[in-house]
Coordinates of C-alpha atoms in Angstrom, one line a residue:
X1 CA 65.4 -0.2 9.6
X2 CA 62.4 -1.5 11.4
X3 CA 60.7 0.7 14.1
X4 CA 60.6 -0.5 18.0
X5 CA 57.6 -0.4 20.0
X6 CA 57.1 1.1 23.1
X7 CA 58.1 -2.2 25.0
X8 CA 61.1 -2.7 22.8
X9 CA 59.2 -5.2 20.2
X10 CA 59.9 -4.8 16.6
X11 CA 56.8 -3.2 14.7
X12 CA 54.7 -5.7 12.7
X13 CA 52.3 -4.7 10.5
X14 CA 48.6 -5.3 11.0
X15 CA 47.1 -8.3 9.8
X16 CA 44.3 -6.9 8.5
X17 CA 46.1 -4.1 7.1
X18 CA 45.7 -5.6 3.7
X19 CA 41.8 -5.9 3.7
X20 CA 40.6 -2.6 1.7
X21 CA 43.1 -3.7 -1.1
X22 CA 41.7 -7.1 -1.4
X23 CA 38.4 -5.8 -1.2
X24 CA 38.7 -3.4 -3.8
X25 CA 40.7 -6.2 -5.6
X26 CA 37.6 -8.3 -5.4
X27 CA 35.1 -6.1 -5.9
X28 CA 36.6 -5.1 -9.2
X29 CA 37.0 -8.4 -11.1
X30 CA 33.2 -9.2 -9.5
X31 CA 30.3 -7.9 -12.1
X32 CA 27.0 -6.1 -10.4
X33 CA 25.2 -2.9 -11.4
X34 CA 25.7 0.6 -9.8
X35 CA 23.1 3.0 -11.1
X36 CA 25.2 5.9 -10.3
X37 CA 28.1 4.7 -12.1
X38 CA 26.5 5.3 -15.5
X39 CA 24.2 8.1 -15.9
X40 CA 23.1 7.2 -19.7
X41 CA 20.8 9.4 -21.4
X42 CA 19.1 11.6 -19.2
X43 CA 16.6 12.9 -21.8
X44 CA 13.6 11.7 -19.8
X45 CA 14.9 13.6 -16.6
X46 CA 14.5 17.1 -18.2
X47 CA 10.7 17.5 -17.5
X48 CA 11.6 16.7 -13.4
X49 CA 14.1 19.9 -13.3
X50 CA 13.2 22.7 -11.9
X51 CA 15.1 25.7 -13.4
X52 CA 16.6 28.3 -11.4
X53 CA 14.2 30.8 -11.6
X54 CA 11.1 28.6 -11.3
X55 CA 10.5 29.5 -7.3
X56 CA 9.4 32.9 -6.4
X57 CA 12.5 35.6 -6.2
X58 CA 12.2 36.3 -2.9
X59 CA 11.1 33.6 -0.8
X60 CA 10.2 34.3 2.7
X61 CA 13.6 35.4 4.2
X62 CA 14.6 32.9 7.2
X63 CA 16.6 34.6 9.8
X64 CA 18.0 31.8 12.0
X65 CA 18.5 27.9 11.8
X66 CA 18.5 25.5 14.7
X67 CA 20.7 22.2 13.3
X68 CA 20.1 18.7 14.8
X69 CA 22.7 16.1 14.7
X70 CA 23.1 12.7 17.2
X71 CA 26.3 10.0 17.3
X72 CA 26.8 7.4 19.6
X73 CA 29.7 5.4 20.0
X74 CA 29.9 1.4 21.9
X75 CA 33.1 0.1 23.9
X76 CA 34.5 -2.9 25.4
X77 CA 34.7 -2.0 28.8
X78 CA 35.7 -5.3 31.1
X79 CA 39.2 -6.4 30.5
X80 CA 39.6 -10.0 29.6
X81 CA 35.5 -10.0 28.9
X82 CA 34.9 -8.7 25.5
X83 CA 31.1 -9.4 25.8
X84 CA 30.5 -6.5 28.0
X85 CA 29.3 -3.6 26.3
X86 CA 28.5 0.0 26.7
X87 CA 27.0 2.4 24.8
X88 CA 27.0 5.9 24.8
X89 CA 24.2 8.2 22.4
X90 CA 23.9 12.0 22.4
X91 CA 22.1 14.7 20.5
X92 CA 23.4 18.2 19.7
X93 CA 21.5 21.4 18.7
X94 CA 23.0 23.9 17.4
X95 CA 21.7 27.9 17.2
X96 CA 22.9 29.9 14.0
X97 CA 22.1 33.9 13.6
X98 CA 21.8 33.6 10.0
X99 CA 22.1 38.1 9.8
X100 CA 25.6 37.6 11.9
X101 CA 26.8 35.1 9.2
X102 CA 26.1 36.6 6.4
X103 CA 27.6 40.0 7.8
X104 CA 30.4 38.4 8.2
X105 CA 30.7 36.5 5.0
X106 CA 30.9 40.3 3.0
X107 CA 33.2 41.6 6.0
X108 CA 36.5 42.6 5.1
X109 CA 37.8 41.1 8.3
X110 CA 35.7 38.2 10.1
X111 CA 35.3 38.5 13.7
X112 CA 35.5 35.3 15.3
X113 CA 34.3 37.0 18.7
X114 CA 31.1 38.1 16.5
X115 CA 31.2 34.4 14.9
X116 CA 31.0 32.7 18.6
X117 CA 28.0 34.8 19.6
X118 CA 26.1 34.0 16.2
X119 CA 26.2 29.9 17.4
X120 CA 24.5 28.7 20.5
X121 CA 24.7 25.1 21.1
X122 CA 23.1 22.6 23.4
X123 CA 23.7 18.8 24.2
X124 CA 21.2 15.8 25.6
X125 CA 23.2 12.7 26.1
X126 CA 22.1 9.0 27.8
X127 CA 24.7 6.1 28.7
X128 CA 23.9 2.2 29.1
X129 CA 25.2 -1.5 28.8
X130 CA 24.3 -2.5 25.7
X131 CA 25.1 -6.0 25.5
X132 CA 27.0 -8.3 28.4
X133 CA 25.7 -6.6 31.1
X134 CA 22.2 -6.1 32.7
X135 CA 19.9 -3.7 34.6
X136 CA 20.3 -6.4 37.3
X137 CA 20.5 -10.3 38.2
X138 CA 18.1 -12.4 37.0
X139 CA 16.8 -10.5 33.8
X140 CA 17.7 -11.0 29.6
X141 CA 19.0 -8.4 27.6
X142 CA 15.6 -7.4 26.5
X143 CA 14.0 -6.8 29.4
X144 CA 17.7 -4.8 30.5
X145 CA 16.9 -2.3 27.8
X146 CA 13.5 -2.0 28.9
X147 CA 14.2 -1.3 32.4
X148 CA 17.1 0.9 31.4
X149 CA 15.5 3.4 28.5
X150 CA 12.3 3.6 30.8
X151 CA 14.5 5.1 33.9
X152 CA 16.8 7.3 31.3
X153 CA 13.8 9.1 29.5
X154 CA 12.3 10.0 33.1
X155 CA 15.9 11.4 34.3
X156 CA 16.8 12.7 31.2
X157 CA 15.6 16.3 30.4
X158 CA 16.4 18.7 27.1
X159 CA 17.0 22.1 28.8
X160 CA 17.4 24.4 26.6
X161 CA 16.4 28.3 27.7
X162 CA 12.7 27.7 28.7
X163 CA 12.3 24.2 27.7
X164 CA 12.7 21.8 30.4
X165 CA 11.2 18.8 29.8
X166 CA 12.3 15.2 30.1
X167 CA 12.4 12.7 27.1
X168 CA 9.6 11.0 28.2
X169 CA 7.4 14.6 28.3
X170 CA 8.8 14.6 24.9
X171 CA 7.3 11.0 23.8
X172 CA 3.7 11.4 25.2
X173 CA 3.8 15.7 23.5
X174 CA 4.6 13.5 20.5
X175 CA 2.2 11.2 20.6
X176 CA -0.3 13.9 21.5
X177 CA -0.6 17.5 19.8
X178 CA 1.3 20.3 19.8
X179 CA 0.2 22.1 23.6
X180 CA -1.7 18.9 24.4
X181 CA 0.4 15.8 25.1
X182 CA -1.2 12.1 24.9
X183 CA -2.7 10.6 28.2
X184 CA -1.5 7.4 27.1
X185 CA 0.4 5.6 24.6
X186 CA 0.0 2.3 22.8
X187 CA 2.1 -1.0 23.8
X188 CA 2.7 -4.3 22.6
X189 CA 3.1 -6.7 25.3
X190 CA 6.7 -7.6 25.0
X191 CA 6.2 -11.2 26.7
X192 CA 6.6 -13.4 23.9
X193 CA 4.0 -15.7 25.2
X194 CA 1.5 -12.8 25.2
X195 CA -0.6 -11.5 22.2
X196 CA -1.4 -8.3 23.8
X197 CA -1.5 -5.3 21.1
X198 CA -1.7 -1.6 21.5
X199 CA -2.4 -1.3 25.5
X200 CA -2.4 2.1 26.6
X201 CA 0.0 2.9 28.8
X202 CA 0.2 5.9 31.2
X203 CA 3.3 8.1 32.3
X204 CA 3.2 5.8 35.5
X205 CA 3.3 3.2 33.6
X206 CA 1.1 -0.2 34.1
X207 CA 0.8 -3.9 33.3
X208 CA -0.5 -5.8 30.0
X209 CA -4.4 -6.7 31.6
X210 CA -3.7 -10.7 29.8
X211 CA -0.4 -11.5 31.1
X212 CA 0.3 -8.9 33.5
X213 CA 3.4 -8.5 32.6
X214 CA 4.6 -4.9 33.5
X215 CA 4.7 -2.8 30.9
X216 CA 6.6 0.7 30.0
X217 CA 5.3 3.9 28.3
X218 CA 8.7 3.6 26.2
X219 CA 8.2 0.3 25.2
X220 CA 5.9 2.0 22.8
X221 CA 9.6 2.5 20.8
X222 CA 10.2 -1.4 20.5
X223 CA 13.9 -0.9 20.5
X224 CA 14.2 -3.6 22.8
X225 CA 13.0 -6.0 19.9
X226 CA 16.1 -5.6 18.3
X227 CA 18.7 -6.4 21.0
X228 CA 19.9 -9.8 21.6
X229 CA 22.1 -11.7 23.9
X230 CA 24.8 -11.7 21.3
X231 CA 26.7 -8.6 19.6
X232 CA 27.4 -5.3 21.0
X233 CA 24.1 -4.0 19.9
X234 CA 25.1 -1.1 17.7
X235 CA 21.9 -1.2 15.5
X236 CA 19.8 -0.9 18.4
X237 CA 21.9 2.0 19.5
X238 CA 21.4 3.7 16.7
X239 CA 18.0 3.5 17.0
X240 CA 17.8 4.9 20.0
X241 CA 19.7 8.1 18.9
X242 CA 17.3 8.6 15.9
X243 CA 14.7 8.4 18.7
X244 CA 16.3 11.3 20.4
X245 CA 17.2 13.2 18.1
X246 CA 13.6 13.7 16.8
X247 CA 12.1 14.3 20.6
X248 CA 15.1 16.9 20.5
X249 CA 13.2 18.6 17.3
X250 CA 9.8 18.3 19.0
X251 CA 11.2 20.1 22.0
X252 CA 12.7 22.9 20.4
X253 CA 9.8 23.3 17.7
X254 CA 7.2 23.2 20.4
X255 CA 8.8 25.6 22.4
X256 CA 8.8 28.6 19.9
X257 CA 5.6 27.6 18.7
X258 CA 4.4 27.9 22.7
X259 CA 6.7 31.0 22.8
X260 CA 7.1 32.8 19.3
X261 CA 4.3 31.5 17.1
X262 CA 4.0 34.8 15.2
X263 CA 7.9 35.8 14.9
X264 CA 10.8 32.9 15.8
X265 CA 9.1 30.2 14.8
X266 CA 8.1 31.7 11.4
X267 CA 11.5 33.1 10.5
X268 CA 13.6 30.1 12.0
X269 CA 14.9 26.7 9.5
X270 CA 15.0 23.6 11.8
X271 CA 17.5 21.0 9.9
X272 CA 17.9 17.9 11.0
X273 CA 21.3 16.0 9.8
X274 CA 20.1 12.9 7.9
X275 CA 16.5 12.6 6.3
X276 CA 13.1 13.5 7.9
X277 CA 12.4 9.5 8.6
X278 CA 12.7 6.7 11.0
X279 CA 13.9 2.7 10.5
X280 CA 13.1 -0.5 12.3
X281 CA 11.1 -1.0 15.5
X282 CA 11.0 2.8 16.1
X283 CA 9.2 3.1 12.6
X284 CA 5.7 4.0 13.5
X285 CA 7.4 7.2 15.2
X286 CA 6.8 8.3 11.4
X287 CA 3.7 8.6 11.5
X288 CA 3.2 10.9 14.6
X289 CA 6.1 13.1 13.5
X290 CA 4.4 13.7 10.2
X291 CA 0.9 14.1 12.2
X292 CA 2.4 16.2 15.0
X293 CA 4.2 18.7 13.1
X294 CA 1.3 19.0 10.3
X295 CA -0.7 20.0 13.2
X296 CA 1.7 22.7 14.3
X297 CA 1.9 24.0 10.7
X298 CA -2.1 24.4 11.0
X299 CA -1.4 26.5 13.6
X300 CA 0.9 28.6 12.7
X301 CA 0.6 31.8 10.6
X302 CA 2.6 31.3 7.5
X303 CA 4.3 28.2 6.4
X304 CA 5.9 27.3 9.2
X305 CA 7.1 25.3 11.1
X306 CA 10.4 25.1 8.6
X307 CA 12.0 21.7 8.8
X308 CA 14.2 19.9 6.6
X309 CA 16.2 16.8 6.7
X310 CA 19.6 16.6 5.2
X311 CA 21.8 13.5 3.7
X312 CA 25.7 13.6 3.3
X313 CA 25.8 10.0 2.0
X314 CA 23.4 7.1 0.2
X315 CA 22.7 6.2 -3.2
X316 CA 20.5 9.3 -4.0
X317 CA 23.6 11.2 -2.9
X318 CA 26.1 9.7 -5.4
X319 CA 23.1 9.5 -8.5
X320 CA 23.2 13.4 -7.4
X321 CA 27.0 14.1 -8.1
X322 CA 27.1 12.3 -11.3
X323 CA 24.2 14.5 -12.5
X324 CA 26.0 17.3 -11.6
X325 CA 29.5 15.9 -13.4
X326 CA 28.2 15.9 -16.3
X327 CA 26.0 19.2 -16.4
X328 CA 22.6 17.4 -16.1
X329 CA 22.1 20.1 -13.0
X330 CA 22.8 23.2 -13.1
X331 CA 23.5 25.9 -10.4
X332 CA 20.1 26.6 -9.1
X333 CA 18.4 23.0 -10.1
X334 CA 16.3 21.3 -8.3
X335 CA 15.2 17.6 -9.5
X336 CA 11.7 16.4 -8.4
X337 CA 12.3 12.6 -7.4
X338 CA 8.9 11.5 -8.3
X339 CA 8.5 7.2 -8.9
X340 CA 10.5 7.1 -12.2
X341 CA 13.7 8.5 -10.7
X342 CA 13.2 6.5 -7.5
X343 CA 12.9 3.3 -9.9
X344 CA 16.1 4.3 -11.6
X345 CA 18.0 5.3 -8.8
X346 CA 16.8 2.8 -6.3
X347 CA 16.9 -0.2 -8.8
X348 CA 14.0 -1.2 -7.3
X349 CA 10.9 -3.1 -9.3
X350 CA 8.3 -1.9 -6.6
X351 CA 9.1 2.3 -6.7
X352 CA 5.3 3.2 -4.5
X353 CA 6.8 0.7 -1.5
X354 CA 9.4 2.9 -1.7
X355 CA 9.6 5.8 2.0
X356 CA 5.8 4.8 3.1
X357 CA 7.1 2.9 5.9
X358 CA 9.8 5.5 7.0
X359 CA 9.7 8.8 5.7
X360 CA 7.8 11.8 6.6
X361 CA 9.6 14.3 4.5
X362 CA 10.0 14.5 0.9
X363 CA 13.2 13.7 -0.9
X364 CA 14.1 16.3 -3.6
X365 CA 17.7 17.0 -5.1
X366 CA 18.8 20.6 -5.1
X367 CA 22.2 21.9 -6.5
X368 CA 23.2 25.1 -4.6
X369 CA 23.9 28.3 -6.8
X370 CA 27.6 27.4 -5.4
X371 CA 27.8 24.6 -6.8
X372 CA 27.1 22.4 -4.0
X373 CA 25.2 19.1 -4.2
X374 CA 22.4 18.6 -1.1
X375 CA 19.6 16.2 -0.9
X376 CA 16.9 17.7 1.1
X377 CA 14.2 16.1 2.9
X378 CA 11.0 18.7 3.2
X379 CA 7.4 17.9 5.0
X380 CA 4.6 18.2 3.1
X381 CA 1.8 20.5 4.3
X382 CA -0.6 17.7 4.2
X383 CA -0.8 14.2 3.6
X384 CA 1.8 11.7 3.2
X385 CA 5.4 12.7 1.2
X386 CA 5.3 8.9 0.0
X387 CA 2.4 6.2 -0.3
X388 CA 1.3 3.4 -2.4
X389 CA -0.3 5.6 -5.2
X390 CA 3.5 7.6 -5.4
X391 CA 2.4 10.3 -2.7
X392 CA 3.6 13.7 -3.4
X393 CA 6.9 14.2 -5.6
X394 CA 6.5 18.1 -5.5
X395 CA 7.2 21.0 -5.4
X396 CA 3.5 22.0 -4.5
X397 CA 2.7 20.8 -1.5
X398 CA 5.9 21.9 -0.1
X399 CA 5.3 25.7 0.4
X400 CA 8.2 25.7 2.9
X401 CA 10.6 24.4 -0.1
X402 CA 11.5 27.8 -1.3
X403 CA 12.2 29.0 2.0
X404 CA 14.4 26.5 2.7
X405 CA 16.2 26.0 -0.9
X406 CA 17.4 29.9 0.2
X407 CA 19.0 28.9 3.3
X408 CA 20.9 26.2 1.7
X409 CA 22.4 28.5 -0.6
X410 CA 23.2 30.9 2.1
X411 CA 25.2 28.9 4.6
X412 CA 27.6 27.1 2.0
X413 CA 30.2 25.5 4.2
X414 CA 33.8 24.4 3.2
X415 CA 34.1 22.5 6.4
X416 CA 32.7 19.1 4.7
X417 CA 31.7 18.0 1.2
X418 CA 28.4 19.8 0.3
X419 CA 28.0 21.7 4.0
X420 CA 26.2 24.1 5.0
X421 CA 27.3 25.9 8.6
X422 CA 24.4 24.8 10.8
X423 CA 25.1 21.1 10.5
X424 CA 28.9 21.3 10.4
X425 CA 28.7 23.2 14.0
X426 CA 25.7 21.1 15.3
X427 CA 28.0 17.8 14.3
X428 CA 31.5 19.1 15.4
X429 CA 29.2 19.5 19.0
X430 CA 27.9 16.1 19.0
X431 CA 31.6 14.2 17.4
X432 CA 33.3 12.1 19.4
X433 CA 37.1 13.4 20.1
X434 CA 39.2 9.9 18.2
X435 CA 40.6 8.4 21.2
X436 CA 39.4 10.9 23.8
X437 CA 35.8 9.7 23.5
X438 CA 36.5 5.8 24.2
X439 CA 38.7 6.5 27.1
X440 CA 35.9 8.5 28.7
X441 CA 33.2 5.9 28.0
X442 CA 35.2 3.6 29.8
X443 CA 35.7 5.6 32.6
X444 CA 31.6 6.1 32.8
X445 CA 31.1 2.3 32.4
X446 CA 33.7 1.5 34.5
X447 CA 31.4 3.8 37.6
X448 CA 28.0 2.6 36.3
X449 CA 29.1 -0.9 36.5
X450 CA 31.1 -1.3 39.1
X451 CA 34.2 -2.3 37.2
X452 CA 36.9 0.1 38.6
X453 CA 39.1 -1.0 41.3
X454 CA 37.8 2.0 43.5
X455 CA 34.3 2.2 41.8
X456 CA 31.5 1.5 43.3
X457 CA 27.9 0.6 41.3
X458 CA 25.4 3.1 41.1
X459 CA 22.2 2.5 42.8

């Protein structure tokens, strides 16, 4: 007997209910090569492993880990006009007392009252339309973002404790050093009638001296070159959030190194969920993150500042698992992936293009004495982690590597597949609730744009 609907309709299935089957029905008659699918002999990946044992015993002892993890979600928010979308992007950071976890963990009991005080989180989160509707009449979609990413990082501020700074402070300390943010920042003229490279722009802001077209310190991010008038703009969106979730890092980092130099910043991991890098326009951020933080590690006693980057998913991920199927890694293994295992893994012909462009961390493949498979980014102390002449595979050069190896294998987390606590709380703070989190994005868009019957636009 056939189910009713709530207005008394029989139940139909979904026409696309039928899609993953096909897929998968397609994909498995069609031939192409997965290098993960068939490890072979692995001979000539002996020499990369690094044996448990192979780090120093006790490497220095962490005592605390600040996660960072961002999401954003788009919706269709005008009924009857699917073209209007808007976007919502937040980052979450997330607080662990590493001593309260592991006390815990050998407790024959766990207090959960004990477990809430060992977290602290904190949340930055910005809202626009992000396709179909504009920062006002009479401009593109372009210059909408422009306008609309220029007033959010001057209103929007990461205040966490001490720090209270908006996202734009944020860009220019970036683009600066640590203490000593930039004066300026360098812009390409957006007009696309204008050749107009690297202007510097103040915080006020200014106009390109050829065209004068006015010009933004955050067009510096060129996120705006990737929205069009067309689509709901989700890639661009996802810039964006990358982009905030590494000012979030620079925030927090800077503060303890303003605040703590000698104590919290030295004894605290700073993960970030996702690898130590940055894609499309944004790219270029690479190179001042790896510049930026190399100058707070000069500055620091120790090895720190401790950062790492973290990947759930991707083809190093899966390459990863197999090796640990079948035994190539052991409990306590670390692989250096130096050009020959990025060839393989990457099936790429061109292995030293590979990361240069994007990466300012390291990629090495660790399996945790549990068992666990995690693929850690790591900054190097100096230099690049990847350049045309293979750049650094490791591990020296990565003093901070052992430090952070031992973390890993002290906050194991069943929560997700390969875990560890600080990301799984810094993403369950930054997830969108399934249903919850559309209904309220509407309900934002619906005030920001006017679109309510009783709304009125903001000014």
């Amino acid at each position: 007997m056939g189910y009713e609907t709530v207005n008394g309709s029989p139940e139909r299935a979904s026409r696309v209910g039928h899609t993953t089957a096909a897929l998968r029905a397609l994909a498995d008659r069609a031939s192409f090569y997965v290098p993960a699918d068939k490890v072979g002999d692995v001979k000539w990946l002996v020499p990369k492993i690094k044996r448990a044992g192979a780090f120093p015993s006790r490497p220095e002892h962490l005592t605390s880990a600040i996660a960072i993890d961002g999401s954003r979600i788009t919706e269709r928010v005008r009924d009857g006009l699917p073209s209007v979308v808007y976007g919502y992007a937040q980052a979450a950071a997330a607080y662990v007392d590493l001593g309260v976890m592991e006390f815990q963990r050998s407790a024959r009991f766990v207090d959960p009252v004990a477990i809430e005080k060992a977290v602290n989180t904190a949340l930055v989160s910005l809202d626009l339309p992000v396709a179909g509707a504009y920062s006002r009449a009479g401009v593109g979609i372009s210059t909408s973002w422009r306008e609309n990413l220029n007033h959010i990082f001057r209103s929007k501020k990461v205040e966490v404790n001490r720090l209270n700074q908006s996202l734009l402070d944020l860009l220019f300390l970036l683009h600066g050093q640590p203490g000593k943010p930039a004066t300026t920042v360098p812009v390409n003229c957006p007009s696309s009638e204008c050749s107009a490279k690297d202007v510097a722009v103040s915080f006020r802001g200014g106009s390109c001296p050829s065209c004068k077209e006015p010009l933004y310190p955050t067009d510096v991010l060129r996120i705006h070159e990737e929205v069009t008038e067309e689509g709901a703009n989700e890639s661009a969106l996802g810039r964006l959030m990358s982009v905030l979730e590494l000012l979030v890092l620079v925030g927090l980092t800077s503060l303890l190194w303003e605040q703590s130099r000698n104590e919290l910043l030295r004894s605290t991991l700073f993960i970030v969920d996702g690898p130590l890098a940055m894609y499309g326009p944004p790219a270029k951020l690479r190179g001042r993150a790896q510049e930026y933080f190399q100058a707070m590690t000069s500055t620091t006693p120790g090895h720190g500042p401790y950062i790492c980057g973290l990947e759930k998913t991707g083809a190093m991920v899966d390459y990863a698992r197999q090796l640990a199927r079948h035994d190539v890694l052991e409990p306590g293994d670390l692989l250096v992936c130096d050009q020959e295992v990025v060839k393989v893994i990457t099936n790429t012909e061109n292995p030293a293009a590979y990361g240069k462009e994007t990466y300012w961390g390291r990629k090495f493949v660790y399996r945790a004495k549990d068992g666990r498979i995690v693929v850690p980014t790591v900054m190097p102390e100096r230099g690049a982690a990847y350049d045309a002449a293979g750049g650094q595979p490791g591990p020296d050069g990565y003093p901070t590597l052992p430090a952070i190896l031992d973390v890993i294998d002290r906050t194991g987390s069943s929560m997700y597949q390969d875990g560890i606590i600080p990301v799984a709380v810094a993403h369950g703070k930054a997830a969108f609730p399934i249903g919850v989190g559309t209904d309220v994005l509407r309900l934002v868009a619906e005030h920001k744009l006017g679109l309510g019957s009783a709304s009125t636009p903001n000014p």
